[in-house]
């Protein structure tokens, strides 16, 4: 009767809470990645975003030490593409972002992809890789050779169209 239905609801709620609490880690993913930009790529059907760093956006430009400009976003993407093509990719996802991408730490032949990108001055540290960033900054590598907009600030100043009407300017 009624008491049994209430008991079933309580048990189901407890099971749901326990299942959420015991949420197993996501399984590792591996394969051949195709770079989207300097901190994300496609891996088969999955889209992956590296954790701990933020690379310049694809259309972002950065300043050189001589007041010139260079396509830092494309350079970062091209370096990521080269790294992805250079060996065996292994990723350990830690969740998903609001765009449905896997958030992961990844290695290529055992070397941390995020650490490489930050150490070469092609991404800023964002929750990780502070040592690599300090070294790149001191050496004036990549984006640290001149002025640049932090990628998060650049995205805020250059919002992407969110739909057809926005894209058309309405």
mmCIF file of C-alpha atoms in Angstrom:
data_model
loop_
_atom_site.group_PDB
_atom_site.id
_atom_site.type_symbol
_atom_site.label_atom_id
_atom_site.label_comp_id
_atom_site.label_asym_id
_atom_site.label_seq_id
_atom_site.Cartn_x
_atom_site.Cartn_y
_atom_site.Cartn_z
ATOM 1 C CA UNK A 1 0.000 0.000 0.000
ATOM 2 C CA UNK A 2 0.892 3.532 0.718
ATOM 3 C CA UNK A 3 3.545 2.685 3.271
ATOM 4 C CA UNK A 4 5.258 0.349 0.783
ATOM 5 C CA UNK A 5 5.264 3.077 -1.901
ATOM 6 C CA UNK A 6 6.812 5.590 0.512
ATOM 7 C CA UNK A 7 9.411 3.024 1.545
ATOM 8 C CA UNK A 8 10.236 2.329 -2.118
ATOM 9 C CA UNK A 9 10.693 6.053 -2.785
ATOM 10 C CA UNK A 10 12.994 6.386 0.239
ATOM 11 C CA UNK A 11 15.058 3.377 -0.878
ATOM 12 C CA UNK A 12 15.301 4.676 -4.462
ATOM 13 C CA UNK A 13 16.376 8.115 -3.215
ATOM 14 C CA UNK A 14 19.032 6.526 -0.987
ATOM 15 C CA UNK A 15 20.300 4.416 -3.913
ATOM 16 C CA UNK A 16 20.481 7.518 -6.144
ATOM 17 C CA UNK A 17 22.461 9.448 -3.518
ATOM 18 C CA UNK A 18 24.791 6.486 -2.963
ATOM 19 C CA UNK A 19 25.295 5.978 -6.716
ATOM 20 C CA UNK A 20 26.177 9.648 -7.123
ATOM 21 C CA UNK A 21 28.556 9.494 -4.170
ATOM 22 C CA UNK A 22 30.216 6.328 -5.496
ATOM 23 C CA UNK A 23 30.440 7.744 -9.019
ATOM 24 C CA UNK A 24 33.315 5.775 -10.551
ATOM 25 C CA UNK A 25 36.074 7.673 -12.331
ATOM 26 C CA UNK A 26 35.667 7.991 -16.076
ATOM 27 C CA UNK A 27 37.657 5.383 -17.999
ATOM 28 C CA UNK A 28 40.856 6.493 -19.751
ATOM 29 C CA UNK A 29 40.630 7.289 -23.449
ATOM 30 C CA UNK A 30 43.336 6.873 -26.058
ATOM 31 C CA UNK A 31 43.785 7.153 -29.802
ATOM 32 C CA UNK A 32 44.733 9.703 -32.395
ATOM 33 C CA UNK A 33 43.697 13.255 -31.593
ATOM 34 C CA UNK A 34 42.879 16.015 -34.075
ATOM 35 C CA UNK A 35 43.679 19.509 -32.744
ATOM 36 C CA UNK A 36 40.859 22.049 -32.482
ATOM 37 C CA UNK A 37 43.023 24.709 -30.829
ATOM 38 C CA UNK A 38 45.909 24.882 -28.376
ATOM 39 C CA UNK A 39 44.075 23.226 -25.481
ATOM 40 C CA UNK A 40 41.383 21.055 -27.057
ATOM 41 C CA UNK A 41 41.054 18.353 -29.668
ATOM 42 C CA UNK A 42 38.844 15.639 -31.047
ATOM 43 C CA UNK A 43 39.530 12.045 -30.109
ATOM 44 C CA UNK A 44 37.232 9.865 -32.148
ATOM 45 C CA UNK A 45 33.692 10.948 -31.267
ATOM 46 C CA UNK A 46 34.862 12.727 -28.097
ATOM 47 C CA UNK A 47 35.877 16.353 -27.762
ATOM 48 C CA UNK A 48 38.606 16.779 -25.139
ATOM 49 C CA UNK A 49 39.649 19.940 -23.247
ATOM 50 C CA UNK A 50 42.944 19.813 -21.363
ATOM 51 C CA UNK A 51 42.826 20.703 -17.671
ATOM 52 C CA UNK A 52 45.195 23.157 -15.976
ATOM 53 C CA UNK A 53 45.887 25.526 -18.867
ATOM 54 C CA UNK A 54 44.266 28.000 -21.244
ATOM 55 C CA UNK A 55 45.699 28.505 -24.724
ATOM 56 C CA UNK A 56 45.109 31.521 -26.965
ATOM 57 C CA UNK A 57 41.937 31.278 -29.025
ATOM 58 C CA UNK A 58 42.292 30.213 -32.656
ATOM 59 C CA UNK A 59 41.792 33.738 -34.058
ATOM 60 C CA UNK A 60 43.757 35.475 -31.295
ATOM 61 C CA UNK A 61 46.927 37.433 -32.099
ATOM 62 C CA UNK A 62 49.712 38.326 -29.667
ATOM 63 C CA UNK A 63 52.352 41.056 -29.724
ATOM 64 C CA UNK A 64 56.032 40.457 -30.362
ATOM 65 C CA UNK A 65 58.787 42.246 -28.468
ATOM 66 C CA UNK A 66 59.219 44.568 -31.506
ATOM 67 C CA UNK A 67 55.571 45.776 -31.640
ATOM 68 C CA UNK A 68 54.675 43.247 -34.320
ATOM 69 C CA UNK A 69 51.816 40.772 -34.124
ATOM 70 C CA UNK A 70 51.736 37.019 -34.602
ATOM 71 C CA UNK A 71 48.860 34.514 -34.805
ATOM 72 C CA UNK A 72 49.485 32.954 -31.387
ATOM 73 C CA UNK A 73 46.181 31.032 -31.459
ATOM 74 C CA UNK A 74 47.024 29.329 -34.746
ATOM 75 C CA UNK A 75 50.613 28.663 -33.666
ATOM 76 C CA UNK A 76 49.304 27.028 -30.461
ATOM 77 C CA UNK A 77 46.840 24.910 -32.469
ATOM 78 C CA UNK A 78 49.555 23.880 -34.936
ATOM 79 C CA UNK A 79 51.893 22.893 -32.080
ATOM 80 C CA UNK A 80 49.095 20.856 -30.497
ATOM 81 C CA UNK A 81 48.494 19.158 -33.865
ATOM 82 C CA UNK A 82 52.187 18.322 -34.118
ATOM 83 C CA UNK A 83 52.258 16.909 -30.593
ATOM 84 C CA UNK A 84 49.124 14.828 -31.203
ATOM 85 C CA UNK A 85 50.704 13.368 -34.363
ATOM 86 C CA UNK A 86 53.997 12.583 -32.642
ATOM 87 C CA UNK A 87 53.095 9.574 -30.543
ATOM 88 C CA UNK A 88 50.664 7.605 -28.428
ATOM 89 C CA UNK A 89 47.953 9.739 -26.789
ATOM 90 C CA UNK A 90 46.516 8.733 -23.403
ATOM 91 C CA UNK A 91 43.930 10.807 -21.511
ATOM 92 C CA UNK A 92 42.396 10.484 -18.057
ATOM 93 C CA UNK A 93 39.057 12.342 -18.060
ATOM 94 C CA UNK A 94 37.901 13.985 -14.842
ATOM 95 C CA UNK A 95 34.466 15.145 -15.957
ATOM 96 C CA UNK A 96 32.704 17.204 -18.629
ATOM 97 C CA UNK A 97 32.435 20.948 -19.234
ATOM 98 C CA UNK A 98 29.290 22.878 -20.116
ATOM 99 C CA UNK A 99 29.935 22.170 -23.817
ATOM 100 C CA UNK A 100 29.987 18.407 -23.266
ATOM 101 C CA UNK A 101 33.752 18.109 -23.738
ATOM 102 C CA UNK A 102 35.743 15.652 -21.651
ATOM 103 C CA UNK A 103 37.977 17.532 -19.203
ATOM 104 C CA UNK A 104 41.208 15.569 -19.005
ATOM 105 C CA UNK A 105 44.902 15.385 -18.317
ATOM 106 C CA UNK A 106 46.621 13.835 -21.330
ATOM 107 C CA UNK A 107 50.049 12.538 -22.221
ATOM 108 C CA UNK A 108 51.784 11.872 -25.502
ATOM 109 C CA UNK A 109 54.298 9.032 -25.163
ATOM 110 C CA UNK A 110 54.212 9.663 -21.400
ATOM 111 C CA UNK A 111 54.877 13.435 -21.576
ATOM 112 C CA UNK A 112 52.180 15.744 -20.180
ATOM 113 C CA UNK A 113 50.601 17.699 -23.077
ATOM 114 C CA UNK A 114 49.542 20.605 -20.866
ATOM 115 C CA UNK A 115 53.018 20.942 -19.367
ATOM 116 C CA UNK A 116 54.567 21.079 -22.850
ATOM 117 C CA UNK A 117 52.167 23.766 -24.094
ATOM 118 C CA UNK A 118 52.670 25.973 -21.023
ATOM 119 C CA UNK A 119 56.458 25.395 -20.907
ATOM 120 C CA UNK A 120 56.754 26.489 -24.552
ATOM 121 C CA UNK A 121 54.787 29.678 -23.878
ATOM 122 C CA UNK A 122 51.803 28.602 -25.960
ATOM 123 C CA UNK A 123 49.288 28.590 -23.098
ATOM 124 C CA UNK A 124 48.837 30.169 -19.681
ATOM 125 C CA UNK A 125 48.605 28.147 -16.497
ATOM 126 C CA UNK A 126 45.024 27.851 -15.243
ATOM 127 C CA UNK A 127 44.992 25.724 -12.140
ATOM 128 C CA UNK A 128 48.188 23.857 -12.949
ATOM 129 C CA UNK A 129 51.652 24.187 -14.472
ATOM 130 C CA UNK A 130 52.762 27.251 -12.457
ATOM 131 C CA UNK A 131 56.410 26.164 -12.636
ATOM 132 C CA UNK A 132 56.302 25.698 -16.396
ATOM 133 C CA UNK A 133 54.679 29.116 -16.792
ATOM 134 C CA UNK A 134 57.274 30.828 -14.606
ATOM 135 C CA UNK A 135 60.089 29.315 -16.716
ATOM 136 C CA UNK A 136 58.444 30.260 -20.034
ATOM 137 C CA UNK A 137 57.752 33.784 -18.807
ATOM 138 C CA UNK A 138 61.320 34.283 -17.565
ATOM 139 C CA UNK A 139 62.702 33.019 -20.889
ATOM 140 C CA UNK A 140 60.278 35.184 -22.919
ATOM 141 C CA UNK A 141 58.945 32.171 -24.835
ATOM 142 C CA UNK A 142 55.874 32.273 -27.067
ATOM 143 C CA UNK A 143 53.176 34.580 -25.720
ATOM 144 C CA UNK A 144 55.622 35.850 -23.074
ATOM 145 C CA UNK A 145 57.781 37.504 -25.791
ATOM 146 C CA UNK A 146 55.436 40.505 -25.824
ATOM 147 C CA UNK A 147 52.028 41.654 -24.669
ATOM 148 C CA UNK A 148 48.966 39.446 -25.033
ATOM 149 C CA UNK A 149 45.401 39.263 -23.809
ATOM 150 C CA UNK A 150 44.751 36.468 -21.367
ATOM 151 C CA UNK A 151 42.711 33.935 -23.410
ATOM 152 C CA UNK A 152 39.752 34.213 -20.992
ATOM 153 C CA UNK A 153 39.742 38.017 -21.402
ATOM 154 C CA UNK A 154 40.040 37.683 -25.183
ATOM 155 C CA UNK A 155 37.016 35.329 -25.264
ATOM 156 C CA UNK A 156 35.009 37.809 -23.198
ATOM 157 C CA UNK A 157 35.900 40.638 -25.606
ATOM 158 C CA UNK A 158 35.218 38.479 -28.708
ATOM 159 C CA UNK A 159 32.082 36.461 -27.905
ATOM 160 C CA UNK A 160 31.152 33.693 -30.270
ATOM 161 C CA UNK A 161 27.727 33.789 -31.895
ATOM 162 C CA UNK A 162 25.496 31.496 -29.876
ATOM 163 C CA UNK A 163 22.889 30.807 -32.522
ATOM 164 C CA UNK A 164 21.734 31.545 -36.040
ATOM 165 C CA UNK A 165 20.049 34.830 -35.120
ATOM 166 C CA UNK A 166 23.133 36.014 -33.217
ATOM 167 C CA UNK A 167 25.328 34.929 -36.120
ATOM 168 C CA UNK A 168 23.170 36.918 -38.540
ATOM 169 C CA UNK A 169 23.411 39.947 -36.247
ATOM 170 C CA UNK A 170 19.836 40.048 -34.947
#
